[in-house]
Amino acid sequence: MGAYLVWMGLASSCLTSSIFLTGQAPNPLALSLISKNGVMVVDWLSWFLAFLPVGLILFVITPILGYFIYPPEVKGSKEIAIWANEKYQALGKMPTSQIFMLIIALIGLVLWVGSGFFKINATTTALIMIILMIACKIITWQDFLGNKPAWNTLVWFATLVTMAGGLKNVGFLDYLANSLGHKLSGFEPFIATVLLLMLFSWLRYFFASGTAYVTAIIAVFVSLASSIKGANPAEVMLILTLPMGFMGIITPYGTGSSPLWFGSNYIKGPQFFLLGGIFALIYMVIYFLVGIPWIKFIMPYLSFH
């Protein structure tokens, strides 16, 4: 039962990373780097709508797939249900700080979803949420200053985004596109997009995190997408970036949370890789059949900037 639940925890985490633009750090980083390289990107709501049909399908079938591909030996237990209910009752009423945190999270979600309507940048929304959390005493100023991983991420992201803009300005990416783009010139735009998607997605095997993966290769693929004759670079890059979250399932090191799930030792290394390959293949087939046609249909209605 533990192995099944661990795998479902990882799979659902990877799925929500694709469903929501803010579901994982590499998503907004990728859009920032794409934008720096002169290609338009979507906002929070457009990202959500573009992935919505695939997200709903995958979210429903994932526990069913796991039940048949990697079934739990223990299917249920009355004792577990009784124990869980007792623990829940022991928690008591929700503290005021948790109620405030729920309200602040909802405010942040509304501002992210309605960024186009409210004309509020995602960074401004994040700052508003931090201020509200400190004002409501959910966290202290020292908690904020002492969050070393967050400051580390901020510094790295700022540096990487600036570097990407610099590479574009000095003409390096144009040179790279001209050097590699001719290899795609013999293909129809749709076939070239599919080839780029397959390459972009399965390269995840070689990177220990989504952030490192985006940092290393996103600018190259922006150049390649821009070199496809007859294709819309914004559409191509949207097709490439939406599956970044769920493709993190292919390895025990592909996302920030993967090592934690793998470290529980419920699933051994060979099984982890095998399950990751199977689920990633199924997810990608559904994305090909449902996601790409849907994106092409909804493109005129999405908000790009």
PDB file of C-alpha atoms in Angstrom:
ATOM      1  CA  MET A   1       0.000   0.000   0.000  1.00  0.00           C
ATOM      2  CA  GLY A   2       2.858   2.356   0.856  1.00  0.00           C
ATOM      3  CA  ALA A   3       4.508   1.914  -2.556  1.00  0.00           C
ATOM      4  CA  TYR A   4       1.240   2.625  -4.380  1.00  0.00           C
ATOM      5  CA  LEU A   5       0.565   5.753  -2.305  1.00  0.00           C
ATOM      6  CA  VAL A   6       4.130   7.010  -2.775  1.00  0.00           C
ATOM      7  CA  TRP A   7       3.859   6.627  -6.537  1.00  0.00           C
ATOM      8  CA  MET A   8       0.484   8.371  -6.590  1.00  0.00           C
ATOM      9  CA  GLY A   9       1.967  11.197  -4.526  1.00  0.00           C
ATOM     10  CA  LEU A  10       4.749  11.707  -7.056  1.00  0.00           C
ATOM     11  CA  ALA A  11       2.463  11.341 -10.088  1.00  0.00           C
ATOM     12  CA  SER A  12      -0.135  13.797  -8.786  1.00  0.00           C
ATOM     13  CA  SER A  13       2.614  16.289  -7.901  1.00  0.00           C
ATOM     14  CA  CYS A  14       3.996  16.077 -11.445  1.00  0.00           C
ATOM     15  CA  LEU A  15       0.524  16.529 -12.927  1.00  0.00           C
ATOM     16  CA  THR A  16      -0.309  19.631 -10.905  1.00  0.00           C
ATOM     17  CA  SER A  17       3.094  21.004 -11.936  1.00  0.00           C
ATOM     18  CA  SER A  18       1.806  21.000 -15.513  1.00  0.00           C
ATOM     19  CA  ILE A  19      -1.767  22.051 -14.750  1.00  0.00           C
ATOM     20  CA  PHE A  20      -0.764  25.296 -13.016  1.00  0.00           C
ATOM     21  CA  LEU A  21       1.796  27.817 -14.223  1.00  0.00           C
ATOM     22  CA  THR A  22       2.775  28.326 -10.584  1.00  0.00           C
ATOM     23  CA  GLY A  23       2.820  24.565  -9.941  1.00  0.00           C
ATOM     24  CA  GLN A  24       6.617  24.385 -10.179  1.00  0.00           C
ATOM     25  CA  ALA A  25       9.450  26.908 -10.342  1.00  0.00           C
ATOM     26  CA  PRO A  26      10.664  25.904 -13.854  1.00  0.00           C
ATOM     27  CA  ASN A  27       7.355  26.976 -15.437  1.00  0.00           C
ATOM     28  CA  PRO A  28       7.596  30.747 -14.804  1.00  0.00           C
ATOM     29  CA  LEU A  29      11.366  30.562 -15.319  1.00  0.00           C
ATOM     30  CA  ALA A  30      10.821  29.031 -18.760  1.00  0.00           C
ATOM     31  CA  LEU A  31       8.320  31.724 -19.714  1.00  0.00           C
ATOM     32  CA  SER A  32      10.688  34.447 -18.527  1.00  0.00           C
ATOM     33  CA  LEU A  33      13.522  33.043 -20.613  1.00  0.00           C
ATOM     34  CA  ILE A  34      11.257  32.580 -23.644  1.00  0.00           C
ATOM     35  CA  SER A  35      10.025  36.153 -23.352  1.00  0.00           C
ATOM     36  CA  LYS A  36      13.592  37.445 -23.034  1.00  0.00           C
ATOM     37  CA  ASN A  37      14.335  35.744 -26.336  1.00  0.00           C
ATOM     38  CA  GLY A  38      11.620  37.620 -28.172  1.00  0.00           C
ATOM     39  CA  VAL A  39       8.762  35.082 -28.198  1.00  0.00           C
ATOM     40  CA  MET A  40       5.380  35.879 -26.643  1.00  0.00           C
ATOM     41  CA  VAL A  41       4.178  33.850 -23.654  1.00  0.00           C
ATOM     42  CA  VAL A  42       0.846  33.180 -21.948  1.00  0.00           C
ATOM     43  CA  ASP A  43      -0.455  34.322 -18.561  1.00  0.00           C
ATOM     44  CA  TRP A  44      -1.634  32.105 -15.673  1.00  0.00           C
ATOM     45  CA  LEU A  45      -5.193  31.635 -16.914  1.00  0.00           C
ATOM     46  CA  SER A  46      -4.199  30.904 -20.520  1.00  0.00           C
ATOM     47  CA  TRP A  47      -1.675  28.282 -19.343  1.00  0.00           C
ATOM     48  CA  PHE A  48      -4.411  26.645 -17.254  1.00  0.00           C
ATOM     49  CA  LEU A  49      -6.915  26.645 -20.121  1.00  0.00           C
ATOM     50  CA  ALA A  50      -4.376  25.320 -22.626  1.00  0.00           C
ATOM     51  CA  PHE A  51      -3.656  22.271 -20.461  1.00  0.00           C
ATOM     52  CA  LEU A  52      -7.134  21.831 -18.963  1.00  0.00           C
ATOM     53  CA  PRO A  53      -8.501  18.887 -21.030  1.00  0.00           C
ATOM     54  CA  VAL A  54      -5.280  16.879 -20.718  1.00  0.00           C
ATOM     55  CA  GLY A  55      -4.998  17.775 -17.038  1.00  0.00           C
ATOM     56  CA  LEU A  56      -8.511  16.535 -16.277  1.00  0.00           C
ATOM     57  CA  ILE A  57      -7.991  13.279 -18.173  1.00  0.00           C
ATOM     58  CA  LEU A  58      -4.629  12.525 -16.569  1.00  0.00           C
ATOM     59  CA  PHE A  59      -5.815  13.455 -13.088  1.00  0.00           C
ATOM     60  CA  VAL A  60      -8.742  11.018 -13.362  1.00  0.00           C
ATOM     61  CA  ILE A  61      -6.897   8.086 -14.941  1.00  0.00           C
ATOM     62  CA  THR A  62      -3.633   8.263 -12.946  1.00  0.00           C
ATOM     63  CA  PRO A  63      -4.866   6.424  -9.812  1.00  0.00           C
ATOM     64  CA  ILE A  64      -6.603   3.895 -12.061  1.00  0.00           C
ATOM     65  CA  LEU A  65      -3.433   3.330 -14.094  1.00  0.00           C
ATOM     66  CA  GLY A  66      -1.460   2.914 -10.901  1.00  0.00           C
ATOM     67  CA  TYR A  67      -4.007   0.449  -9.533  1.00  0.00           C
ATOM     68  CA  PHE A  68      -3.570  -1.823 -12.557  1.00  0.00           C
ATOM     69  CA  ILE A  69       0.105  -1.241 -13.395  1.00  0.00           C
ATOM     70  CA  TYR A  70       1.434  -1.127  -9.831  1.00  0.00           C
ATOM     71  CA  PRO A  71      -1.402  -2.421  -7.625  1.00  0.00           C
ATOM     72  CA  PRO A  72      -1.232  -2.233  -3.818  1.00  0.00           C
ATOM     73  CA  GLU A  73      -1.159  -5.552  -2.003  1.00  0.00           C
ATOM     74  CA  VAL A  74      -3.447  -4.169   0.700  1.00  0.00           C
ATOM     75  CA  LYS A  75      -6.623  -2.751  -0.832  1.00  0.00           C
ATOM     76  CA  GLY A  76      -8.197  -1.312   2.312  1.00  0.00           C
ATOM     77  CA  SER A  77      -8.400  -1.409   6.097  1.00  0.00           C
ATOM     78  CA  LYS A  78     -11.104  -0.377   8.544  1.00  0.00           C
ATOM     79  CA  GLU A  79      -8.437   0.098  11.214  1.00  0.00           C
ATOM     80  CA  ILE A  80      -6.657   2.718   9.093  1.00  0.00           C
ATOM     81  CA  ALA A  81      -9.898   4.656   8.552  1.00  0.00           C
ATOM     82  CA  ILE A  82     -10.658   4.618  12.290  1.00  0.00           C
ATOM     83  CA  TRP A  83      -7.096   5.689  13.142  1.00  0.00           C
ATOM     84  CA  ALA A  84      -7.181   8.533  10.597  1.00  0.00           C
ATOM     85  CA  ASN A  85     -10.517   9.792  11.944  1.00  0.00           C
ATOM     86  CA  GLU A  86      -9.184   9.783  15.502  1.00  0.00           C
ATOM     87  CA  LYS A  87      -6.130  11.779  14.451  1.00  0.00           C
ATOM     88  CA  TYR A  88      -8.345  14.242  12.591  1.00  0.00           C
ATOM     89  CA  GLN A  89     -10.594  14.755  15.614  1.00  0.00           C
ATOM     90  CA  ALA A  90      -7.514  15.285  17.793  1.00  0.00           C
ATOM     91  CA  LEU A  91      -6.450  18.237  15.656  1.00  0.00           C
ATOM     92  CA  GLY A  92      -9.380  20.287  16.942  1.00  0.00           C
ATOM     93  CA  LYS A  93     -10.516  23.531  15.340  1.00  0.00           C
ATOM     94  CA  MET A  94      -8.477  25.215  12.649  1.00  0.00           C
ATOM     95  CA  PRO A  95      -6.177  27.894  14.174  1.00  0.00           C
ATOM     96  CA  THR A  96      -6.694  31.516  13.198  1.00  0.00           C
ATOM     97  CA  SER A  97      -3.313  31.609  11.442  1.00  0.00           C
ATOM     98  CA  GLN A  98      -4.356  28.747   9.155  1.00  0.00           C
ATOM     99  CA  ILE A  99      -7.640  30.501   8.320  1.00  0.00           C
ATOM    100  CA  PHE A 100      -5.696  33.649   7.410  1.00  0.00           C
ATOM    101  CA  MET A 101      -3.298  31.573   5.299  1.00  0.00           C
ATOM    102  CA  LEU A 102      -6.231  30.032   3.414  1.00  0.00           C
ATOM    103  CA  ILE A 103      -7.678  33.486   2.690  1.00  0.00           C
ATOM    104  CA  ILE A 104      -4.282  34.825   1.545  1.00  0.00           C
ATOM    105  CA  ALA A 105      -3.789  31.803  -0.729  1.00  0.00           C
ATOM    106  CA  LEU A 106      -7.191  32.460  -2.312  1.00  0.00           C
ATOM    107  CA  ILE A 107      -6.297  36.139  -2.809  1.00  0.00           C
ATOM    108  CA  GLY A 108      -3.068  35.106  -4.504  1.00  0.00           C
ATOM    109  CA  LEU A 109      -4.892  32.632  -6.728  1.00  0.00           C
ATOM    110  CA  VAL A 110      -7.464  35.241  -7.785  1.00  0.00           C
ATOM    111  CA  LEU A 111      -4.718  37.761  -8.614  1.00  0.00           C
ATOM    112  CA  TRP A 112      -2.713  35.154 -10.559  1.00  0.00           C
ATOM    113  CA  VAL A 113      -5.736  33.966 -12.530  1.00  0.00           C
ATOM    114  CA  GLY A 114      -6.973  37.506 -13.162  1.00  0.00           C
ATOM    115  CA  SER A 115      -3.592  39.085 -13.828  1.00  0.00           C
ATOM    116  CA  GLY A 116      -4.738  40.242 -17.249  1.00  0.00           C
ATOM    117  CA  PHE A 117      -7.903  41.817 -15.835  1.00  0.00           C
ATOM    118  CA  PHE A 118      -6.336  43.393 -12.727  1.00  0.00           C
ATOM    119  CA  LYS A 119      -3.131  44.390 -14.584  1.00  0.00           C
ATOM    120  CA  ILE A 120      -1.056  43.091 -11.661  1.00  0.00           C
ATOM    121  CA  ASN A 121       2.275  41.403 -12.367  1.00  0.00           C
ATOM    122  CA  ALA A 122       2.866  37.953 -10.843  1.00  0.00           C
ATOM    123  CA  THR A 123       5.847  39.341  -8.902  1.00  0.00           C
ATOM    124  CA  THR A 124       3.619  42.010  -7.359  1.00  0.00           C
ATOM    125  CA  THR A 125       1.141  39.334  -6.340  1.00  0.00           C
ATOM    126  CA  ALA A 126       3.900  37.345  -4.631  1.00  0.00           C
ATOM    127  CA  LEU A 127       5.036  40.460  -2.717  1.00  0.00           C
ATOM    128  CA  ILE A 128       1.453  41.201  -1.637  1.00  0.00           C
ATOM    129  CA  MET A 129       1.109  37.666  -0.270  1.00  0.00           C
ATOM    130  CA  ILE A 130       4.400  37.961   1.649  1.00  0.00           C
ATOM    131  CA  ILE A 131       3.308  41.274   3.189  1.00  0.00           C
ATOM    132  CA  LEU A 132      -0.072  39.826   4.189  1.00  0.00           C
ATOM    133  CA  MET A 133       1.530  36.731   5.748  1.00  0.00           C
ATOM    134  CA  ILE A 134       3.833  38.906   7.841  1.00  0.00           C
ATOM    135  CA  ALA A 135       1.036  41.337   8.769  1.00  0.00           C
ATOM    136  CA  CYS A 136      -1.216  38.460   9.866  1.00  0.00           C
ATOM    137  CA  LYS A 137       1.689  36.902  11.837  1.00  0.00           C
ATOM    138  CA  ILE A 138       1.628  33.687   9.830  1.00  0.00           C
ATOM    139  CA  ILE A 139       5.374  34.126   9.402  1.00  0.00           C
ATOM    140  CA  THR A 140       7.783  36.545  11.036  1.00  0.00           C
ATOM    141  CA  TRP A 141      10.224  38.910   9.370  1.00  0.00           C
ATOM    142  CA  GLN A 142      13.021  36.654  10.589  1.00  0.00           C
ATOM    143  CA  ASP A 143      11.339  33.660   8.903  1.00  0.00           C
ATOM    144  CA  PHE A 144      11.320  35.666   5.695  1.00  0.00           C
ATOM    145  CA  LEU A 145      14.964  36.701   5.970  1.00  0.00           C
ATOM    146  CA  GLY A 146      16.058  33.226   7.038  1.00  0.00           C
ATOM    147  CA  ASN A 147      14.527  31.339   4.100  1.00  0.00           C
ATOM    148  CA  LYS A 148      17.840  30.608   2.393  1.00  0.00           C
ATOM    149  CA  PRO A 149      16.444  28.356  -0.395  1.00  0.00           C
ATOM    150  CA  ALA A 150      14.040  31.124  -1.456  1.00  0.00           C
ATOM    151  CA  TRP A 151      16.786  33.762  -1.600  1.00  0.00           C
ATOM    152  CA  ASN A 152      19.022  31.334  -3.450  1.00  0.00           C
ATOM    153  CA  THR A 153      16.272  30.748  -6.035  1.00  0.00           C
ATOM    154  CA  LEU A 154      15.674  34.488  -6.401  1.00  0.00           C
ATOM    155  CA  VAL A 155      19.344  35.240  -7.093  1.00  0.00           C
ATOM    156  CA  TRP A 156      19.740  32.350  -9.542  1.00  0.00           C
ATOM    157  CA  PHE A 157      16.561  33.176 -11.440  1.00  0.00           C
ATOM    158  CA  ALA A 158      17.449  36.856 -11.753  1.00  0.00           C
ATOM    159  CA  THR A 159      20.911  35.976 -13.044  1.00  0.00           C
ATOM    160  CA  LEU A 160      19.679  33.369 -15.504  1.00  0.00           C
ATOM    161  CA  VAL A 161      16.948  35.553 -16.971  1.00  0.00           C
ATOM    162  CA  THR A 162      19.412  38.411 -17.461  1.00  0.00           C
ATOM    163  CA  MET A 163      21.958  36.062 -19.045  1.00  0.00           C
ATOM    164  CA  ALA A 164      19.331  34.773 -21.476  1.00  0.00           C
ATOM    165  CA  GLY A 165      18.560  38.319 -22.561  1.00  0.00           C
ATOM    166  CA  GLY A 166      22.268  38.958 -23.026  1.00  0.00           C
ATOM    167  CA  LEU A 167      22.722  35.922 -25.260  1.00  0.00           C
ATOM    168  CA  LYS A 168      19.865  37.157 -27.412  1.00  0.00           C
ATOM    169  CA  ASN A 169      21.270  40.682 -27.598  1.00  0.00           C
ATOM    170  CA  VAL A 170      24.747  39.613 -28.753  1.00  0.00           C
ATOM    171  CA  GLY A 171      23.274  37.406 -31.483  1.00  0.00           C
ATOM    172  CA  PHE A 172      24.411  34.044 -30.132  1.00  0.00           C
ATOM    173  CA  LEU A 173      20.951  32.481 -30.269  1.00  0.00           C
ATOM    174  CA  ASP A 174      20.366  33.723 -33.802  1.00  0.00           C
ATOM    175  CA  TYR A 175      23.641  32.076 -34.815  1.00  0.00           C
ATOM    176  CA  LEU A 176      22.575  28.849 -33.099  1.00  0.00           C
ATOM    177  CA  ALA A 177      19.183  28.897 -34.805  1.00  0.00           C
ATOM    178  CA  ASN A 178      20.765  29.381 -38.206  1.00  0.00           C
ATOM    179  CA  SER A 179      23.219  26.541 -37.521  1.00  0.00           C
ATOM    180  CA  LEU A 180      20.649  24.028 -36.330  1.00  0.00           C
ATOM    181  CA  GLY A 181      17.449  25.293 -37.919  1.00  0.00           C
ATOM    182  CA  HIS A 182      18.223  24.010 -41.404  1.00  0.00           C
ATOM    183  CA  LYS A 183      17.854  20.457 -40.074  1.00  0.00           C
ATOM    184  CA  LEU A 184      14.144  21.141 -39.552  1.00  0.00           C
ATOM    185  CA  SER A 185      13.575  22.955 -42.831  1.00  0.00           C
ATOM    186  CA  GLY A 186      12.669  19.749 -44.672  1.00  0.00           C
ATOM    187  CA  PHE A 187       9.743  18.957 -42.363  1.00  0.00           C
ATOM    188  CA  GLU A 188       6.196  20.264 -42.260  1.00  0.00           C
ATOM    189  CA  PRO A 189       5.589  22.670 -39.310  1.00  0.00           C
ATOM    190  CA  PHE A 190       3.502  20.109 -37.403  1.00  0.00           C
ATOM    191  CA  ILE A 191       6.071  17.311 -37.831  1.00  0.00           C
ATOM    192  CA  ALA A 192       8.905  19.656 -36.850  1.00  0.00           C
ATOM    193  CA  THR A 193       6.963  20.693 -33.723  1.00  0.00           C
ATOM    194  CA  VAL A 194       6.370  17.053 -32.749  1.00  0.00           C
ATOM    195  CA  LEU A 195      10.064  16.230 -33.224  1.00  0.00           C
ATOM    196  CA  LEU A 196      11.049  19.182 -31.047  1.00  0.00           C
ATOM    197  CA  LEU A 197       8.515  18.146 -28.395  1.00  0.00           C
ATOM    198  CA  MET A 198       9.875  14.604 -28.238  1.00  0.00           C
ATOM    199  CA  LEU A 199      13.460  15.834 -27.985  1.00  0.00           C
ATOM    200  CA  PHE A 200      12.606  18.551 -25.474  1.00  0.00           C
ATOM    201  CA  SER A 201      10.648  16.189 -23.215  1.00  0.00           C
ATOM    202  CA  TRP A 202      12.891  13.128 -23.177  1.00  0.00           C
ATOM    203  CA  LEU A 203      16.022  15.180 -22.523  1.00  0.00           C
ATOM    204  CA  ARG A 204      14.751  15.242 -18.924  1.00  0.00           C
ATOM    205  CA  TYR A 205      16.640  11.973 -18.379  1.00  0.00           C
ATOM    206  CA  PHE A 206      19.906  13.929 -18.371  1.00  0.00           C
ATOM    207  CA  PHE A 207      19.014  16.647 -15.849  1.00  0.00           C
ATOM    208  CA  ALA A 208      18.795  16.431 -12.081  1.00  0.00           C
ATOM    209  CA  SER A 209      16.148  19.152 -11.745  1.00  0.00           C
ATOM    210  CA  GLY A 210      13.582  21.007 -13.773  1.00  0.00           C
ATOM    211  CA  THR A 211      15.314  24.317 -13.161  1.00  0.00           C
ATOM    212  CA  ALA A 212      18.660  23.049 -14.457  1.00  0.00           C
ATOM    213  CA  TYR A 213      16.886  21.535 -17.447  1.00  0.00           C
ATOM    214  CA  VAL A 214      15.116  24.779 -18.369  1.00  0.00           C
ATOM    215  CA  THR A 215      18.244  26.849 -17.819  1.00  0.00           C
ATOM    216  CA  ALA A 216      20.386  24.656 -20.046  1.00  0.00           C
ATOM    217  CA  ILE A 217      18.167  24.114 -23.069  1.00  0.00           C
ATOM    218  CA  ILE A 218      15.173  26.456 -23.259  1.00  0.00           C
ATOM    219  CA  ALA A 219      16.977  29.196 -25.209  1.00  0.00           C
ATOM    220  CA  VAL A 220      18.194  26.678 -27.795  1.00  0.00           C
ATOM    221  CA  PHE A 221      14.657  25.438 -28.371  1.00  0.00           C
ATOM    222  CA  VAL A 222      13.328  28.983 -28.663  1.00  0.00           C
ATOM    223  CA  SER A 223      15.789  29.500 -31.492  1.00  0.00           C
ATOM    224  CA  LEU A 224      14.815  26.210 -33.132  1.00  0.00           C
ATOM    225  CA  ALA A 225      11.102  26.988 -32.805  1.00  0.00           C
ATOM    226  CA  SER A 226      11.665  30.384 -34.408  1.00  0.00           C
ATOM    227  CA  SER A 227      13.458  28.751 -37.340  1.00  0.00           C
ATOM    228  CA  ILE A 228      10.518  26.508 -38.333  1.00  0.00           C
ATOM    229  CA  LYS A 229       9.044  28.002 -41.503  1.00  0.00           C
ATOM    230  CA  GLY A 230       5.296  28.483 -41.341  1.00  0.00           C
ATOM    231  CA  ALA A 231       5.053  27.850 -37.585  1.00  0.00           C
ATOM    232  CA  ASN A 232       4.054  30.255 -34.821  1.00  0.00           C
ATOM    233  CA  PRO A 233       6.970  30.281 -32.319  1.00  0.00           C
ATOM    234  CA  ALA A 234       4.636  31.213 -29.436  1.00  0.00           C
ATOM    235  CA  GLU A 235       2.435  28.197 -30.183  1.00  0.00           C
ATOM    236  CA  VAL A 236       5.411  25.853 -30.584  1.00  0.00           C
ATOM    237  CA  MET A 237       6.940  26.933 -27.266  1.00  0.00           C
ATOM    238  CA  LEU A 238       3.596  26.590 -25.494  1.00  0.00           C
ATOM    239  CA  ILE A 239       3.301  23.021 -26.810  1.00  0.00           C
ATOM    240  CA  LEU A 240       6.836  22.287 -25.611  1.00  0.00           C
ATOM    241  CA  THR A 241       6.574  23.795 -22.130  1.00  0.00           C
ATOM    242  CA  LEU A 242       3.160  22.560 -20.965  1.00  0.00           C
ATOM    243  CA  PRO A 243       4.329  18.933 -20.411  1.00  0.00           C
ATOM    244  CA  MET A 244       7.416  19.954 -18.412  1.00  0.00           C
ATOM    245  CA  GLY A 245       5.705  19.130 -15.134  1.00  0.00           C
ATOM    246  CA  PHE A 246       4.389  15.662 -15.873  1.00  0.00           C
ATOM    247  CA  MET A 247       7.564  14.628 -17.712  1.00  0.00           C
ATOM    248  CA  GLY A 248       9.392  15.027 -14.415  1.00  0.00           C
ATOM    249  CA  ILE A 249       7.951  11.644 -13.522  1.00  0.00           C
ATOM    250  CA  ILE A 250      10.466   9.756 -15.682  1.00  0.00           C
ATOM    251  CA  THR A 251      13.318   9.726 -13.127  1.00  0.00           C
ATOM    252  CA  PRO A 252      13.746   9.718  -9.319  1.00  0.00           C
ATOM    253  CA  TYR A 253      15.672  12.991  -9.640  1.00  0.00           C
ATOM    254  CA  GLY A 254      13.602  14.852 -12.262  1.00  0.00           C
ATOM    255  CA  THR A 255      11.809  17.228  -9.867  1.00  0.00           C
ATOM    256  CA  GLY A 256      12.500  18.819  -6.521  1.00  0.00           C
ATOM    257  CA  SER A 257      10.139  16.444  -4.724  1.00  0.00           C
ATOM    258  CA  SER A 258      11.184  13.251  -6.540  1.00  0.00           C
ATOM    259  CA  PRO A 259      14.180  12.466  -4.272  1.00  0.00           C
ATOM    260  CA  LEU A 260      11.889  12.735  -1.240  1.00  0.00           C
ATOM    261  CA  TRP A 261       9.436  10.206  -2.651  1.00  0.00           C
ATOM    262  CA  PHE A 262      12.271   7.961  -3.804  1.00  0.00           C
ATOM    263  CA  GLY A 263      14.024   8.320  -0.453  1.00  0.00           C
ATOM    264  CA  SER A 264      11.084   6.747   1.344  1.00  0.00           C
ATOM    265  CA  ASN A 265      12.471   3.416   0.010  1.00  0.00           C
ATOM    266  CA  TYR A 266       9.045   2.033  -0.828  1.00  0.00           C
ATOM    267  CA  ILE A 267      10.006   1.836  -4.529  1.00  0.00           C
ATOM    268  CA  LYS A 268      13.413   0.584  -5.627  1.00  0.00           C
ATOM    269  CA  GLY A 269      15.486   2.254  -8.353  1.00  0.00           C
ATOM    270  CA  PRO A 270      14.755  -0.108 -11.289  1.00  0.00           C
ATOM    271  CA  GLN A 271      11.025  -0.068 -10.500  1.00  0.00           C
ATOM    272  CA  PHE A 272      11.064   3.721 -10.252  1.00  0.00           C
ATOM    273  CA  PHE A 273      12.645   4.136 -13.685  1.00  0.00           C
ATOM    274  CA  LEU A 274      10.325   1.533 -15.224  1.00  0.00           C
ATOM    275  CA  LEU A 275       7.189   3.114 -13.788  1.00  0.00           C
ATOM    276  CA  GLY A 276       8.415   6.570 -14.801  1.00  0.00           C
ATOM    277  CA  GLY A 277       8.963   5.473 -18.400  1.00  0.00           C
ATOM    278  CA  ILE A 278       5.558   3.775 -18.623  1.00  0.00           C
ATOM    279  CA  PHE A 279       3.601   6.674 -17.126  1.00  0.00           C
ATOM    280  CA  ALA A 280       5.530   9.299 -19.116  1.00  0.00           C
ATOM    281  CA  LEU A 281       4.804   7.417 -22.348  1.00  0.00           C
ATOM    282  CA  ILE A 282       1.085   7.134 -21.559  1.00  0.00           C
ATOM    283  CA  TYR A 283       0.904  10.796 -20.545  1.00  0.00           C
ATOM    284  CA  MET A 284       2.675  11.900 -23.724  1.00  0.00           C
ATOM    285  CA  VAL A 285       0.415   9.820 -25.985  1.00  0.00           C
ATOM    286  CA  ILE A 286      -2.646  11.465 -24.411  1.00  0.00           C
ATOM    287  CA  TYR A 287      -0.986  14.865 -24.806  1.00  0.00           C
ATOM    288  CA  PHE A 288      -0.392  14.151 -28.510  1.00  0.00           C
ATOM    289  CA  LEU A 289      -3.960  12.986 -29.099  1.00  0.00           C
ATOM    290  CA  VAL A 290      -5.814  15.543 -26.987  1.00  0.00           C
ATOM    291  CA  GLY A 291      -3.472  18.336 -25.928  1.00  0.00           C
ATOM    292  CA  ILE A 292      -1.935  19.469 -29.215  1.00  0.00           C
ATOM    293  CA  PRO A 293      -5.257  19.597 -31.153  1.00  0.00           C
ATOM    294  CA  TRP A 294      -6.826  21.475 -28.236  1.00  0.00           C
ATOM    295  CA  ILE A 295      -3.984  24.014 -28.107  1.00  0.00           C
ATOM    296  CA  LYS A 296      -4.316  24.669 -31.839  1.00  0.00           C
ATOM    297  CA  PHE A 297      -8.063  25.150 -31.408  1.00  0.00           C
ATOM    298  CA  ILE A 298      -7.862  27.489 -28.413  1.00  0.00           C
ATOM    299  CA  MET A 299      -4.828  29.543 -29.541  1.00  0.00           C
ATOM    300  CA  PRO A 300      -6.898  32.511 -30.848  1.00  0.00           C
ATOM    301  CA  TYR A 301      -8.590  32.828 -27.451  1.00  0.00           C
ATOM    302  CA  LEU A 302      -5.460  32.738 -25.271  1.00  0.00           C
ATOM    303  CA  SER A 303      -3.809  35.848 -23.866  1.00  0.00           C
ATOM    304  CA  PHE A 304      -0.187  36.401 -24.944  1.00  0.00           C
ATOM    305  CA  HIS A 305       2.169  39.153 -23.906  1.00  0.00           C
TER     306      HIS A 305
END
